[in-house]
mmCIF file of C-alpha atoms in Angstrom:
data_model
loop_
_atom_site.group_PDB
_atom_site.id
_atom_site.type_symbol
_atom_site.label_atom_id
_atom_site.label_comp_id
_atom_site.label_asym_id
_atom_site.label_seq_id
_atom_site.Cartn_x
_atom_site.Cartn_y
_atom_site.Cartn_z
ATOM 1 C CA MET A 1 10.780 -12.379 6.786
ATOM 2 C CA GLU A 2 12.154 -11.513 3.453
ATOM 3 C CA ILE A 3 11.194 -7.433 1.936
ATOM 4 C CA LEU A 4 10.525 -7.711 -1.934
ATOM 5 C CA GLY A 5 10.573 -3.915 -2.111
ATOM 6 C CA THR A 6 8.563 -0.701 -1.080
ATOM 7 C CA THR A 7 6.020 1.333 -2.388
ATOM 8 C CA LEU A 8 5.920 5.057 -1.568
ATOM 9 C CA ARG A 9 2.441 6.123 -0.684
ATOM 10 C CA ILE A 10 1.243 9.332 -2.039
ATOM 11 C CA CYS A 11 -2.582 11.077 -1.837
ATOM 12 C CA VAL A 12 -3.523 13.527 -4.320
ATOM 13 C CA ASP A 13 -6.284 15.700 -5.107
ATOM 14 C CA ASP A 14 -6.281 15.093 -8.686
ATOM 15 C CA LEU A 15 -5.707 12.170 -9.658
ATOM 16 C CA GLU A 16 -5.431 11.960 -13.790
ATOM 17 C CA ALA A 17 -2.860 15.103 -13.471
ATOM 18 C CA THR A 18 -0.704 13.061 -11.268
ATOM 19 C CA VAL A 19 -1.037 9.558 -12.982
ATOM 20 C CA ALA A 20 0.116 11.456 -16.178
ATOM 21 C CA PHE A 21 3.304 12.602 -14.473
ATOM 22 C CA TYR A 22 4.016 9.395 -12.636
ATOM 23 C CA GLU A 23 3.747 7.418 -15.848
ATOM 24 C CA ARG A 24 5.989 10.095 -17.805
ATOM 25 C CA LEU A 25 8.632 9.816 -15.202
ATOM 26 C CA THR A 26 8.655 6.077 -14.889
ATOM 27 C CA GLY A 27 7.670 4.999 -18.413
ATOM 28 C CA THR A 28 5.329 2.678 -16.827
ATOM 29 C CA ARG A 29 1.470 2.330 -17.211
ATOM 30 C CA ALA A 30 -0.612 2.933 -14.278
ATOM 31 C CA LEU A 31 -2.479 -0.611 -12.826
ATOM 32 C CA ARG A 32 -6.009 1.271 -11.378
ATOM 33 C CA PHE A 33 -8.215 0.086 -8.882
ATOM 34 C CA GLU A 34 -10.766 1.140 -6.329
ATOM 35 C CA ARG A 35 -10.797 0.404 -2.398
ATOM 36 C CA GLY A 36 -13.318 1.581 0.095
ATOM 37 C CA GLY A 37 -13.986 4.717 -2.196
ATOM 38 C CA VAL A 38 -10.434 5.608 -3.013
ATOM 39 C CA SER A 39 -9.343 5.404 -6.602
ATOM 40 C CA VAL A 40 -5.639 3.698 -6.405
ATOM 41 C CA ALA A 41 -3.121 3.970 -9.369
ATOM 42 C CA ALA A 42 0.251 2.010 -8.916
ATOM 43 C CA VAL A 43 2.912 3.506 -11.163
ATOM 44 C CA GLY A 44 6.447 2.073 -10.703
ATOM 45 C CA CYS A 45 7.049 2.573 -7.032
ATOM 46 C CA PHE A 46 4.221 4.975 -6.220
ATOM 47 C CA LEU A 47 0.927 4.058 -4.959
ATOM 48 C CA LEU A 48 -1.305 7.346 -5.703
ATOM 49 C CA MET A 49 -4.489 7.547 -3.998
ATOM 50 C CA SER A 50 -7.411 10.168 -4.267
ATOM 51 C CA GLY A 51 -10.970 10.098 -2.495
ATOM 52 C CA PRO A 52 -12.718 11.663 0.242
ATOM 53 C CA GLU A 53 -10.966 13.422 2.806
ATOM 54 C CA SER A 54 -11.980 10.849 5.747
ATOM 55 C CA GLU A 55 -10.540 8.079 3.849
ATOM 56 C CA LEU A 56 -7.257 9.804 2.943
ATOM 57 C CA GLU A 57 -6.992 10.994 6.503
ATOM 58 C CA VAL A 58 -6.319 7.181 7.373
ATOM 59 C CA LEU A 59 -4.573 6.123 4.331
ATOM 60 C CA ARG A 60 -2.071 9.162 4.985
ATOM 61 C CA LYS A 61 -1.112 7.380 8.606
ATOM 62 C CA VAL A 62 0.372 4.650 6.686
ATOM 63 C CA SER A 63 4.395 5.506 5.848
ATOM 64 C CA ALA A 64 5.227 2.919 3.347
ATOM 65 C CA THR A 65 3.869 -0.428 1.692
ATOM 66 C CA ILE A 66 6.288 -2.668 1.821
ATOM 67 C CA ALA A 67 6.310 -5.811 -0.232
ATOM 68 C CA VAL A 68 6.590 -9.144 1.396
ATOM 69 C CA LYS A 69 6.625 -13.020 0.116
ATOM 70 C CA ASP A 70 4.175 -13.919 2.508
ATOM 71 C CA VAL A 71 2.150 -11.690 4.765
ATOM 72 C CA ASP A 72 1.501 -14.862 7.243
ATOM 73 C CA GLU A 73 5.135 -15.116 7.990
ATOM 74 C CA ALA A 74 5.446 -11.214 7.910
ATOM 75 C CA ALA A 75 2.867 -11.338 10.855
ATOM 76 C CA ALA A 76 4.752 -13.651 12.858
ATOM 77 C CA ALA A 77 7.756 -11.830 12.169
ATOM 78 C CA LEU A 78 6.178 -8.183 13.212
ATOM 79 C CA THR A 79 4.463 -9.964 16.510
ATOM 80 C CA GLY A 80 7.993 -11.631 17.284
ATOM 81 C CA ALA A 81 9.812 -8.521 17.138
ATOM 82 C CA GLY A 82 7.350 -6.619 18.961
ATOM 83 C CA ALA A 83 4.990 -5.019 16.378
ATOM 84 C CA ARG A 84 1.079 -4.538 16.637
ATOM 85 C CA ILE A 85 -0.828 -5.625 14.083
ATOM 86 C CA ILE A 86 -3.652 -2.965 13.458
ATOM 87 C CA ALA A 87 -5.781 -4.974 10.464
ATOM 88 C CA GLY A 88 -5.417 -7.938 8.762
ATOM 89 C CA PRO A 89 -4.479 -10.307 6.960
ATOM 90 C CA VAL A 90 -7.326 -9.747 4.541
ATOM 91 C CA PRO A 91 -7.396 -9.998 0.526
ATOM 92 C CA THR A 92 -6.668 -7.212 -1.547
ATOM 93 C CA PRO A 93 -7.102 -6.946 -5.691
ATOM 94 C CA VAL A 94 -3.445 -8.380 -6.186
ATOM 95 C CA GLY A 95 -2.732 -10.464 -3.114
ATOM 96 C CA ARG A 96 -3.345 -9.720 0.855
ATOM 97 C CA ASN A 97 -2.269 -7.310 3.206
ATOM 98 C CA LEU A 98 -1.843 -6.253 6.522
ATOM 99 C CA ILE A 99 -1.357 -2.929 8.689
ATOM 100 C CA ALA A 100 1.058 -2.882 11.351
ATOM 101 C CA ALA A 101 2.428 -0.418 14.068
ATOM 102 C CA HIS A 102 5.934 -0.604 14.533
ATOM 103 C CA PRO A 103 7.248 -0.383 18.461
ATOM 104 C CA ASP A 104 8.357 3.221 17.525
ATOM 105 C CA GLY A 105 4.970 4.244 16.309
ATOM 106 C CA SER A 106 5.617 3.777 12.454
ATOM 107 C CA VAL A 107 2.906 2.485 10.483
ATOM 108 C CA PHE A 108 3.413 0.224 7.376
ATOM 109 C CA GLU A 109 1.234 -1.682 5.058
ATOM 110 C CA TYR A 110 2.860 -4.970 4.639
ATOM 111 C CA VAL A 111 1.358 -6.916 1.022
ATOM 112 C CA ASP A 112 2.052 -10.098 -1.088
ATOM 113 C CA ARG A 113 0.825 -11.333 -4.122
ATOM 114 C CA ARG A 114 -0.283 -14.542 -2.933
ATOM 115 C CA ALA A 115 -4.103 -15.486 -3.121
ATOM 116 C CA ALA A 116 -6.326 -15.439 0.042
ATOM 117 C CA ALA A 117 -6.533 -19.323 1.127
ATOM 118 C CA SER A 118 -10.330 -20.536 0.184
#
């Protein structure tokens, strides 16, 4: 499995103020979308999330988002190495993702930018 990069996940109260800070910090514009009642802004390597506490509580359990070339390949590599797939692969606004628990208990999201097979 080839890891292409990582994204730091940050849950925030005031998404607008936080986005402005990270846009200035990184010199890039936020890509925004909503997922399950949570407003999300991707700014550089930062994934900012704001929404109901019940949703954020779940999101805080995921340490980071890891970009991979292919989520199916990642799933095979992860399970082969002893990880447990918690959710997915499922389509996202920009590709597909899965959530995996590593044997040490760490939880990560793995994402690709491939469209789901029809």
